[in-house]
Short mmCIF file of C-alpha atoms and ligand atoms in Angstrom, two decimals:
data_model
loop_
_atom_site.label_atom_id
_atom_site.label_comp_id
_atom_site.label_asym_id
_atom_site.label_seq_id
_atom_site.Cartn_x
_atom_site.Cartn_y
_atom_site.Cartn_z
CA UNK A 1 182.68 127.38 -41.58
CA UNK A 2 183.59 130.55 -43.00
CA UNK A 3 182.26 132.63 -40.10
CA UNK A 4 185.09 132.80 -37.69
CA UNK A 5 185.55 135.37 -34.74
CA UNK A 6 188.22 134.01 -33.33
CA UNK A 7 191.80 135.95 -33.36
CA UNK A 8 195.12 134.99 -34.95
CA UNK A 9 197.98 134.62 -32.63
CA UNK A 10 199.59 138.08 -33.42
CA UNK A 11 196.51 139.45 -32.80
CA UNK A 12 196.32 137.68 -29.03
CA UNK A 13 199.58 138.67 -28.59
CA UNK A 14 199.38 142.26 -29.49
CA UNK A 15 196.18 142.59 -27.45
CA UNK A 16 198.24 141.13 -24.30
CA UNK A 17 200.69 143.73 -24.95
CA UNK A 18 198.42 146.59 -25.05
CA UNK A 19 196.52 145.31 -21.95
CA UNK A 20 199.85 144.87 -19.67
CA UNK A 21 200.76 148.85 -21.24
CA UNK A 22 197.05 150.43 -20.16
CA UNK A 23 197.29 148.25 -17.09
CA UNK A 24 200.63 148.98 -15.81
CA UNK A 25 201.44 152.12 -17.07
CA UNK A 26 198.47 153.74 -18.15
CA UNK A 27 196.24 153.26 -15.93
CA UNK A 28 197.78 154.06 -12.45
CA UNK A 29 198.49 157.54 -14.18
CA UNK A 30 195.20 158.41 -15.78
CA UNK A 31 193.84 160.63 -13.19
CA UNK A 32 196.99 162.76 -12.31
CA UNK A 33 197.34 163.74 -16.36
CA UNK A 34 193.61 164.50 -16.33
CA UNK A 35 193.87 166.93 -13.27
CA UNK A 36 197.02 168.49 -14.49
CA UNK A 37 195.75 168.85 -18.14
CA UNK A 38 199.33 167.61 -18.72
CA UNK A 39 200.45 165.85 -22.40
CA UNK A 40 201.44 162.25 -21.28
CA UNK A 41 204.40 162.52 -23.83
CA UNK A 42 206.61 159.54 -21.86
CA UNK A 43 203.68 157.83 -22.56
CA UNK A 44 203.68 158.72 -25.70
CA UNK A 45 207.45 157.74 -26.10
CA UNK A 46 206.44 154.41 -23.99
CA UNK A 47 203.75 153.77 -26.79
CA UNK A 48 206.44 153.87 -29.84
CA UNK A 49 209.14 151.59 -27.75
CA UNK A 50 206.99 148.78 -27.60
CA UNK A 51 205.66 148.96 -31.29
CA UNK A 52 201.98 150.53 -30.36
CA UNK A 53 202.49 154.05 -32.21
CA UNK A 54 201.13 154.54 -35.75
CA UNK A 55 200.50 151.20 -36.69
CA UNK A 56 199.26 151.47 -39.85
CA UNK A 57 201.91 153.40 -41.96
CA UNK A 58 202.74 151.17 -44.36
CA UNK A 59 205.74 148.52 -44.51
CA UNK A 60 207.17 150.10 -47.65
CA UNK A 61 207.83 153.16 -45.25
CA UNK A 62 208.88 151.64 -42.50
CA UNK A 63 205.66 150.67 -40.04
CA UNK A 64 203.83 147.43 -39.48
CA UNK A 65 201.11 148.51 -42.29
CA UNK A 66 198.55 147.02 -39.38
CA UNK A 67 195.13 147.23 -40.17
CA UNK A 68 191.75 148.63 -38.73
CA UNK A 69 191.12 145.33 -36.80
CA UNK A 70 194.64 145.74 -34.82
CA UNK A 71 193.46 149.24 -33.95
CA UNK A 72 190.62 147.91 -32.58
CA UNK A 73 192.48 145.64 -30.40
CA UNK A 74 194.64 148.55 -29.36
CA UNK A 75 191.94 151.16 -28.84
CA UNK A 76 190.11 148.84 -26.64
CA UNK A 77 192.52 148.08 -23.75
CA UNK A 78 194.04 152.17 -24.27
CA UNK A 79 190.32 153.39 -23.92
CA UNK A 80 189.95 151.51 -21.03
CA UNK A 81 192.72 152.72 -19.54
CA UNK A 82 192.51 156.19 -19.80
CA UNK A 83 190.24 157.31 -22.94
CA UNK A 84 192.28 160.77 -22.59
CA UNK A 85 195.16 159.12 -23.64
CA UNK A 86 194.22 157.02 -26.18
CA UNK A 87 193.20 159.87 -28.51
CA UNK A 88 196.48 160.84 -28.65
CA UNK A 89 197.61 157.75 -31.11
CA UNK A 90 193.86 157.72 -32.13
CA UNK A 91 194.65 161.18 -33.69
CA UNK A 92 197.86 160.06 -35.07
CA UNK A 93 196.34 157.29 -37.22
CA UNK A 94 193.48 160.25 -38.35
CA UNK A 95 196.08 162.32 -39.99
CA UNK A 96 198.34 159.43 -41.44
CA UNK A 97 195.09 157.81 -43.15
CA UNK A 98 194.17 160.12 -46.29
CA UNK A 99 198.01 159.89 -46.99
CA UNK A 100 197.37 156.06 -47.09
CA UNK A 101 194.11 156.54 -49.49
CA UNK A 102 195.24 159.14 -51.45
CA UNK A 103 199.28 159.69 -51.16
CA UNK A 104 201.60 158.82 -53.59
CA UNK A 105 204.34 156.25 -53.17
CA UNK A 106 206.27 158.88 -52.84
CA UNK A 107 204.72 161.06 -50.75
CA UNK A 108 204.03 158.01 -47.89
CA UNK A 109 207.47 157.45 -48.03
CA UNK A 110 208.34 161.32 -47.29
CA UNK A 111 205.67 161.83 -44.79
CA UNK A 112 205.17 158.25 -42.56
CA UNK A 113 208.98 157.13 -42.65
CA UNK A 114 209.32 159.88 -40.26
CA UNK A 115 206.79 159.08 -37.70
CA UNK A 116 208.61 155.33 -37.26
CA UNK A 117 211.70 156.47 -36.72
CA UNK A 118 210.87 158.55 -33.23
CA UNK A 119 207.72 159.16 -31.08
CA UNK A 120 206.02 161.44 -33.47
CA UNK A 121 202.30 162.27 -34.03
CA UNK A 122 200.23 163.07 -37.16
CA UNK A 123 196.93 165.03 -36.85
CA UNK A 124 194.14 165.98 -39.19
CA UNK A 125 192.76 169.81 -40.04
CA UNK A 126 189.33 169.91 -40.82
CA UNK A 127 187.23 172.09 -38.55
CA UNK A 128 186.76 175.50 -38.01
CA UNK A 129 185.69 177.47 -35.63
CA UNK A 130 182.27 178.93 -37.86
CA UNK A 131 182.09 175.12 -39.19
CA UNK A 132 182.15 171.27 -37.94
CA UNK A 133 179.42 169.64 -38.95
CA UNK A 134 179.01 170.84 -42.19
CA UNK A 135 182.45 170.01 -43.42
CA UNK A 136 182.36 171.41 -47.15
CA UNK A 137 181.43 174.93 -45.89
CA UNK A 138 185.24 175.39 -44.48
CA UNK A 139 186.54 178.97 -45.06
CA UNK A 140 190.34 178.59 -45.23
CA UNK A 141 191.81 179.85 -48.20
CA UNK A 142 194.45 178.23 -51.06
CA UNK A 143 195.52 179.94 -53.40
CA UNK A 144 197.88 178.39 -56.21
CA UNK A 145 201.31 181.00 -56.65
CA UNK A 146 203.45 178.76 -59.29
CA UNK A 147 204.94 176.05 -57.48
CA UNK A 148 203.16 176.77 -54.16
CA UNK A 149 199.98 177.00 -52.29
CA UNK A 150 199.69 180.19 -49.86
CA UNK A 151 196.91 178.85 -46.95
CA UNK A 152 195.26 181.55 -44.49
CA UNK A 153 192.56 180.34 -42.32
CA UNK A 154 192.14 178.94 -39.14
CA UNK A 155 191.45 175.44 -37.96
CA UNK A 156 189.57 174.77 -34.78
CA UNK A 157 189.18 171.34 -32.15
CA UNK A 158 192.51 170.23 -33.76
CA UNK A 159 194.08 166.84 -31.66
CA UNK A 160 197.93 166.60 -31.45
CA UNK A 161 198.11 169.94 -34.00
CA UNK A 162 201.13 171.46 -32.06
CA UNK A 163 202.95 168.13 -31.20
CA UNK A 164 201.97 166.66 -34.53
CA UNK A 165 205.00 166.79 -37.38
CA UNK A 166 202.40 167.87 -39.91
CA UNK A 167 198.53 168.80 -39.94
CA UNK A 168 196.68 167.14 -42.91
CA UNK A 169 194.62 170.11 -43.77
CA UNK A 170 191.57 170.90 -45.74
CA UNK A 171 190.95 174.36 -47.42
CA UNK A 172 189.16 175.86 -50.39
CA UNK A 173 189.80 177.23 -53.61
CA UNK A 174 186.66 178.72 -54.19
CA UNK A 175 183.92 178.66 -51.35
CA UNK A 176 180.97 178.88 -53.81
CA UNK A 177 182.18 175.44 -55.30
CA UNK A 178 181.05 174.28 -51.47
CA UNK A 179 183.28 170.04 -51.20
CA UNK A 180 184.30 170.60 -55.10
CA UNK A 181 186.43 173.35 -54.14
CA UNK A 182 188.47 171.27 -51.83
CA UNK A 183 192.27 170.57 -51.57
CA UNK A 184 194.09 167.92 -49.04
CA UNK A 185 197.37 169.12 -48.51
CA UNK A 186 200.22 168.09 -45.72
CA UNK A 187 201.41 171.15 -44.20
CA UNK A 188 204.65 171.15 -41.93
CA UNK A 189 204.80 172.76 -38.57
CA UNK A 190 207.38 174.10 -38.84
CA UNK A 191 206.21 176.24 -41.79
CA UNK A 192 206.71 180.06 -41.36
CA UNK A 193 202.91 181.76 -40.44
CA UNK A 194 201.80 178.38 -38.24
CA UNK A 195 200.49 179.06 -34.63
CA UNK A 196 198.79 177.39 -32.00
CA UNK A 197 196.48 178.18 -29.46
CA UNK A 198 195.93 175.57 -27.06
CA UNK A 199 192.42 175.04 -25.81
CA UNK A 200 191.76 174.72 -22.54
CA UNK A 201 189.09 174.00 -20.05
CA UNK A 202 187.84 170.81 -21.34
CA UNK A 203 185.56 168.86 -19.46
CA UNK A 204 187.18 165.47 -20.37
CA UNK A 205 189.74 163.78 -22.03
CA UNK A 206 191.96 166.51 -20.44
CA UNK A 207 194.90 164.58 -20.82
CA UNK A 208 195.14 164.86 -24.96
CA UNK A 209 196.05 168.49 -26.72
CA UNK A 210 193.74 170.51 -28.42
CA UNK A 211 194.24 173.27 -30.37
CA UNK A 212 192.94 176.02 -32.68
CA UNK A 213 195.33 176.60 -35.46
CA UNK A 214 195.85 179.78 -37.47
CA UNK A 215 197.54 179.67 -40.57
CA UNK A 216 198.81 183.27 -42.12
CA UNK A 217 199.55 182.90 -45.49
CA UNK A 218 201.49 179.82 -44.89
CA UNK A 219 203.74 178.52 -48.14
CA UNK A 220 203.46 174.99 -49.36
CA UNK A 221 204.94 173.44 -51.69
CA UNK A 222 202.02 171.31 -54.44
CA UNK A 223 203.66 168.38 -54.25
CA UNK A 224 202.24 168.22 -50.84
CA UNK A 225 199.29 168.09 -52.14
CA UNK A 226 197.27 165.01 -51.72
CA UNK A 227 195.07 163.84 -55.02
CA UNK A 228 193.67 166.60 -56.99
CA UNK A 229 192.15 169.53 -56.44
CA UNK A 230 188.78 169.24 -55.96
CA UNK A 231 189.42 165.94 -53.94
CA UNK A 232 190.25 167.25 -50.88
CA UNK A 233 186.48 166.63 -49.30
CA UNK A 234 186.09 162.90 -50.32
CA UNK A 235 189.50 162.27 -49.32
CA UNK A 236 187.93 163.62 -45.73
CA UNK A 237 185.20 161.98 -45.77
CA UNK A 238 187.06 158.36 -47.28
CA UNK A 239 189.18 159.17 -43.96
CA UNK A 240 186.47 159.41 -41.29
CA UNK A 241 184.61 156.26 -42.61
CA UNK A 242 187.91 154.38 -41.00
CA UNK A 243 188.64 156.48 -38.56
CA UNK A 244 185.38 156.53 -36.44
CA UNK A 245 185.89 152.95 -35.92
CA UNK A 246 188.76 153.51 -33.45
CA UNK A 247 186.62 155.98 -31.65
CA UNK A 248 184.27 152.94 -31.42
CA UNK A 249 186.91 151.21 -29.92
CA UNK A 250 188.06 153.39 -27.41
CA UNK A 251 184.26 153.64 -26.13
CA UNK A 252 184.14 150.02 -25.84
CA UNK A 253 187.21 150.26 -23.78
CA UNK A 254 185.13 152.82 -21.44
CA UNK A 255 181.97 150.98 -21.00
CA UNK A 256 184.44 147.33 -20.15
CA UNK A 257 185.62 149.85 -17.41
CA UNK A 258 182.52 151.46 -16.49
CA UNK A 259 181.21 147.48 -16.07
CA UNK A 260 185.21 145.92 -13.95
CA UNK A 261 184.60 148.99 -11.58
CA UNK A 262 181.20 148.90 -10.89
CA UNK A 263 180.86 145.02 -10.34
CA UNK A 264 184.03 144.79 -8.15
CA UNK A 265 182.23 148.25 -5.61
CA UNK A 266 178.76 146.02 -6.29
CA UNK A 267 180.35 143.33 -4.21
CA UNK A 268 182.49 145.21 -1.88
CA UNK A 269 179.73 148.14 -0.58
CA UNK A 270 177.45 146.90 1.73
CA UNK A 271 174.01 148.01 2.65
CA UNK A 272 170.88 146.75 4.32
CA UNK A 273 173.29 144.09 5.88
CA UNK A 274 174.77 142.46 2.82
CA UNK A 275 176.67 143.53 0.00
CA UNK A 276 174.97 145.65 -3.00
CA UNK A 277 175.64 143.33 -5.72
CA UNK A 278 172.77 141.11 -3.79
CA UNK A 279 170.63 143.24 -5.65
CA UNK A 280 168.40 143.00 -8.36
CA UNK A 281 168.22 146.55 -8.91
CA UNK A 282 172.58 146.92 -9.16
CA UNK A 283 172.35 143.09 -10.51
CA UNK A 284 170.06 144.64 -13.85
CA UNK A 285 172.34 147.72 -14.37
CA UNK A 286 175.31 145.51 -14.51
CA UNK A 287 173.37 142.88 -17.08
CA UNK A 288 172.90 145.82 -19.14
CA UNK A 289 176.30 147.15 -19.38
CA UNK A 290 176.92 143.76 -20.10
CA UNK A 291 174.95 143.68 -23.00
CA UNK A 292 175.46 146.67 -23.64
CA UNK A 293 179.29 146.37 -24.03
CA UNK A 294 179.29 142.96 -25.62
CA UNK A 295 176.89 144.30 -28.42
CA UNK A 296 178.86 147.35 -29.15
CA UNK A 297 182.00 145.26 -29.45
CA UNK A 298 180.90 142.96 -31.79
CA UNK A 299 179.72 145.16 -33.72
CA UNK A 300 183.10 147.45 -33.90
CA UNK A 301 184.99 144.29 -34.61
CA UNK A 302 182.82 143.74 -36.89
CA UNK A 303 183.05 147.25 -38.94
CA UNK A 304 186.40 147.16 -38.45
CA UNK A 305 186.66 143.86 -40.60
CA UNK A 306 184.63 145.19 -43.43
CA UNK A 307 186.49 148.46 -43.66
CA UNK A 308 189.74 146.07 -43.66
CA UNK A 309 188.48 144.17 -46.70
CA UNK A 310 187.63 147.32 -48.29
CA UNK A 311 184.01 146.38 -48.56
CA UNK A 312 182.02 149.50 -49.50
CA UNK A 313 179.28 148.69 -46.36
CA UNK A 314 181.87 149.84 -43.24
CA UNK A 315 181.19 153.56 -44.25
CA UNK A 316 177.71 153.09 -42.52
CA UNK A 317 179.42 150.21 -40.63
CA UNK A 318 181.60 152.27 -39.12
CA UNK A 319 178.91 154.98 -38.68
CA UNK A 320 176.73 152.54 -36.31
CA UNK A 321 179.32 151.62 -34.31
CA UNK A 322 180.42 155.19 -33.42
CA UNK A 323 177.26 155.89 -32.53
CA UNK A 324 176.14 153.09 -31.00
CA UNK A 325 179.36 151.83 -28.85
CA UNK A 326 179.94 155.91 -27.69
CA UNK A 327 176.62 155.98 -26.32
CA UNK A 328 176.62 152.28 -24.99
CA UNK A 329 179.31 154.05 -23.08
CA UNK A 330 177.71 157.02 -21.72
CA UNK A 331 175.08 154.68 -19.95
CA UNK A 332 177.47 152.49 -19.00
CA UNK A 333 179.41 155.02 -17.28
CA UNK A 334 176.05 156.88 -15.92
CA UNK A 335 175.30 153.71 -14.21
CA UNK A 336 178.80 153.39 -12.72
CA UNK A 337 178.34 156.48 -11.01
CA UNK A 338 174.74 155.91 -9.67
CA UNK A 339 175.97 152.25 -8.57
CA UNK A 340 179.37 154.35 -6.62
CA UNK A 341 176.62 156.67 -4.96
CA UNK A 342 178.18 159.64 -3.70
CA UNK A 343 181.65 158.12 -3.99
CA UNK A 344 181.04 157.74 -7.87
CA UNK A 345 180.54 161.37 -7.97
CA UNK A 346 183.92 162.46 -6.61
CA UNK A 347 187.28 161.94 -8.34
CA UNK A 348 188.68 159.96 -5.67
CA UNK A 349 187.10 156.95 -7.75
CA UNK A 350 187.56 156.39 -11.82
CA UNK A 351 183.91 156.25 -13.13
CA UNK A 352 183.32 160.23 -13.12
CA UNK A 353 186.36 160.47 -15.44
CA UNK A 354 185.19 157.97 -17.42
CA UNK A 355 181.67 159.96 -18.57
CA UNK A 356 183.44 163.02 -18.83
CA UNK A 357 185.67 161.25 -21.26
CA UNK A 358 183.32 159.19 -23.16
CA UNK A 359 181.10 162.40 -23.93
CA UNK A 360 183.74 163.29 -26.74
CA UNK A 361 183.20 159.92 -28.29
CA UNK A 362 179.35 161.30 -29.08
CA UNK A 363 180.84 164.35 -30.61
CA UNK A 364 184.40 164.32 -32.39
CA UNK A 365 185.31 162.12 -35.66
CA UNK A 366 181.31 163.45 -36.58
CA UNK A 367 178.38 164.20 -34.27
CA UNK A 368 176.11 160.74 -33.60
CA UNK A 369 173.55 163.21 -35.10
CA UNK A 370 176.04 163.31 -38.47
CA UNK A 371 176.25 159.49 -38.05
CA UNK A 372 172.72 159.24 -38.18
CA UNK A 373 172.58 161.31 -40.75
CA UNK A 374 174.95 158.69 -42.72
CA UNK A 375 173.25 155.84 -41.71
CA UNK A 376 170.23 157.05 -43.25
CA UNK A 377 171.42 158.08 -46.30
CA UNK A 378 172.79 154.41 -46.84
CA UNK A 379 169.24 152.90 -46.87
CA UNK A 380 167.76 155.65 -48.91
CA UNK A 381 170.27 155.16 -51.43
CA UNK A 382 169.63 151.01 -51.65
CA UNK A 383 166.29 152.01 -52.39
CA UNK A 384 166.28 154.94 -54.73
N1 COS B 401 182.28 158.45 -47.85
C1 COS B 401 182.71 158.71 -49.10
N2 COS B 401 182.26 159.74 -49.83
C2 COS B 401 181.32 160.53 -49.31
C3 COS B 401 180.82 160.32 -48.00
C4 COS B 401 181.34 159.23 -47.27
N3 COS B 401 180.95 158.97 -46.03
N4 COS B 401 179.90 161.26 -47.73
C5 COS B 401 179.81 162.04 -48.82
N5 COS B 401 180.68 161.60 -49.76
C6 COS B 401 180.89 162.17 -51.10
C7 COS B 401 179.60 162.15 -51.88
O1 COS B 401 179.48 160.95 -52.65
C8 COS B 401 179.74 163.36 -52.80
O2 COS B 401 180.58 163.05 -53.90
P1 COS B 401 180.17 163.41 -55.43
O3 COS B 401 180.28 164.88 -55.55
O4 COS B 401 181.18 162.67 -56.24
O5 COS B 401 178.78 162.90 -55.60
C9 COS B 401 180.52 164.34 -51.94
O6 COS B 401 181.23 163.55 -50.97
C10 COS B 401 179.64 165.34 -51.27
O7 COS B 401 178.66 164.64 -50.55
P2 COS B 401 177.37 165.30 -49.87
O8 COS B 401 176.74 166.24 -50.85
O9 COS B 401 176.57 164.19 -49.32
O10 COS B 401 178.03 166.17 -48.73
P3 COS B 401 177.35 167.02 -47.59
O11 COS B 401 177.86 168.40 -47.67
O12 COS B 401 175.86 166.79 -47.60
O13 COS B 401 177.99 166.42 -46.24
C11 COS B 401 178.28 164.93 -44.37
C12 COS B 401 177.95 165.11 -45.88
C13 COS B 401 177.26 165.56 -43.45
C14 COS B 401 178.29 163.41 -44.21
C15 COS B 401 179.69 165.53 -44.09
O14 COS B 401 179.66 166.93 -44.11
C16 COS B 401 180.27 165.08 -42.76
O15 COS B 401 180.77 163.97 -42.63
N6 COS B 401 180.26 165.96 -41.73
C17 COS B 401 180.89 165.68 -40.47
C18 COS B 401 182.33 166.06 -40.52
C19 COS B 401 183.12 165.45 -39.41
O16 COS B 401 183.05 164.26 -39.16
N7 COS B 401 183.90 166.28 -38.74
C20 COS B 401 184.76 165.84 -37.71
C21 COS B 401 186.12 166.30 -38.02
S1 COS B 401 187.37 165.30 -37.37
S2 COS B 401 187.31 165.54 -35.46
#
């Protein structure tokens, strides 16, 4: 009896709340913040009033010290509602995590107390604009000056970084020492030599920030330093192996969308004499976003679990269902728009939004190529 996939009462109740948020406010807003390219920051502020905002920082400092299975539930109604949006907090809980693995007591308290007292974001520095992929060849500079780090470089594909209260960010000591040359460090933004540039022209997901951020010879204190030096790149990559399953999450959210709007247009468009959904040809495109989305779920739940108990399988865990559930959501919302016809290809309907959107899940939080890449290191190394 110890398999169980049923969820505790909090967890119903939390996922109710989340659904009546994307449902009611949300969703009947998604499309206006997407054509506008417009922050959603009451909805931001909307988020934090009813408990939903940075859910994880840790009781000791204030939050609800939720896990990765409550994100899940979040990130699933949010991403349905307007994927956009949903990277906001999504991006939050990416630069509050390596203070959770690798902060002191301390240092939670200093840096996460913060973001429960007011809407407040955190966000995470780790690309450039010569490097994504490979993470360890970053180019920003730290240089140790007594009691302070001076950082020059520039960061690139940053979420939040401008709203954010701090960017966790990753630089180098010494390039030639390639991820053992590494240093975490939290870096205000409100430090002296910080500036944004916001990116613009996205194809999706229009609705959450992006910037590039250049930091000239910014000052930082070292006890903002998180872990050693030299333990800047695992604390990245410790980071990512949770934090791609909320990306997961949110694509799950997409394809459940991709599947409510095309069945209720299958059954409402009519042609030949009767309505679409008569079909076998829309009826097989629906089964497979079905089984699509129910697949990719389970299996996100399912990373998400692991990753909660700390079990050393969710970093491929959480690999696979990146991949898997962001492209389960492509398809699904490819299909949308060839079951919507012409209509799906216009904006006056959601499903073109929704593969705009969804493309992002393929590529931030780690290519699916890098997940791949992950995924097959984690057999190779069972066997070697
Ligand atoms: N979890 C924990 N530790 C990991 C890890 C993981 N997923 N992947 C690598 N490491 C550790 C390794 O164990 C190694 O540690 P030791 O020196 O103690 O042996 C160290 O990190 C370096 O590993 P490796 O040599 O494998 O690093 P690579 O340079 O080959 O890079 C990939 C590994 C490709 C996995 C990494 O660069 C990556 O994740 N890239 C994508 C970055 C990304 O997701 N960017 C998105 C930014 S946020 S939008």
């Amino acid at each position: 009896m110890a398999l169980d996939f049923s969820l505790t009462d909090e967890q119903k109740q939390l996922q109710q709340l989340a659904r009546r948020f994307a449902r009611e406010q949300v969703a009947p807003r998604a499309a206006e913040y997407d054509q506008n390219e417009q922050v959603p920051w009451e909805l931001v502020e909307q988020l934090y009033e009813i408990g939903l905002l940075n859910i994880s920082v840790p009781e000791e400092a204030g939050g609800l010290g939720l896990g990765l299975v409550e994100e899940v539930i979040i990130g699933e109604e949010l991403g349905w509602a307007d994927m956009g949006f949903y990277t906001i907090p999504m991006a939050s809980e990416l630069g509050i995590t390596p203070i959770l693995i690798a902060g002191t007591e301390e240092q939670k308290k200093r840096f996460l107390s913060p973001l429960t007292e007011r809407p407040s974001l955190a966000a995470f520095a780790l690309s450039e604009p010569g490097n994504g992929s490979d993470a360890a060849a970053l180019r920003t500079r730290i240089v140790r000056e007594g009691d302070e780090y001076v950082i020059t470089g520039t960061k690139m594909w940053i979420s939040n970084a401008k709203e954010a209260d701090f960017n966790v960010v990753f630089a180098t000591f010494d390039p030639s020492l390639r991820h053992k040359g590494v240093i975490a460090i939290v870096v205000e933004n409100d430090r002296e030599g910080v500036s944004f540039n916001k990116i613009h022209g996205k194809m999706g997901q229009r609705a959450a920030p992006t910037y590039e951020i250049v930091y000239d010879g910014v000052r930082v204190p070292v006890e903002n330093r998180l872990g050693e030096e030299g333990e800047g790149f695992k604390i990245a990559m410790l980071t990512l192996d949770k934090t791609r399953i909320p990306v997961a999450a949110g694509s799950v959210g997409v394809a459940r969308r991709a599947l409510d709007e095309s069945a209720r247009y299958a059954l409402e468009r009519e042609a030949f004499g009767r309505p679409i959904a008569d079909f076998q040809a829309i009826q097989f495109k629906l089964a497979e976003m079905k089984m699509g989305l129910e697949t990719a779920r389970m299996y996100t739940y399912y990373a998400a679990w692991l990753a909660d108990r700390g079990d050393p399988e969710h970093i491929s865990a959480s690999a696979i269902a990146k991949a898997y559930a962001s492209e389960v959501a492509f398809e699904a919302a490819n299909q949308a728009i060839q079951i919507h016809g012409g209509y799906g290809y216009v904006n006056d309907f959601p499903v073109e939004k929704l593969l705009r959107d969804v493309k992002l899940n393929q590529i931030y939080e780690g290519t699916n190529e890098i997940q791949r890449i992950i995924i097959a290191r984690s057999i190779l190394k069972a066997l070697r």
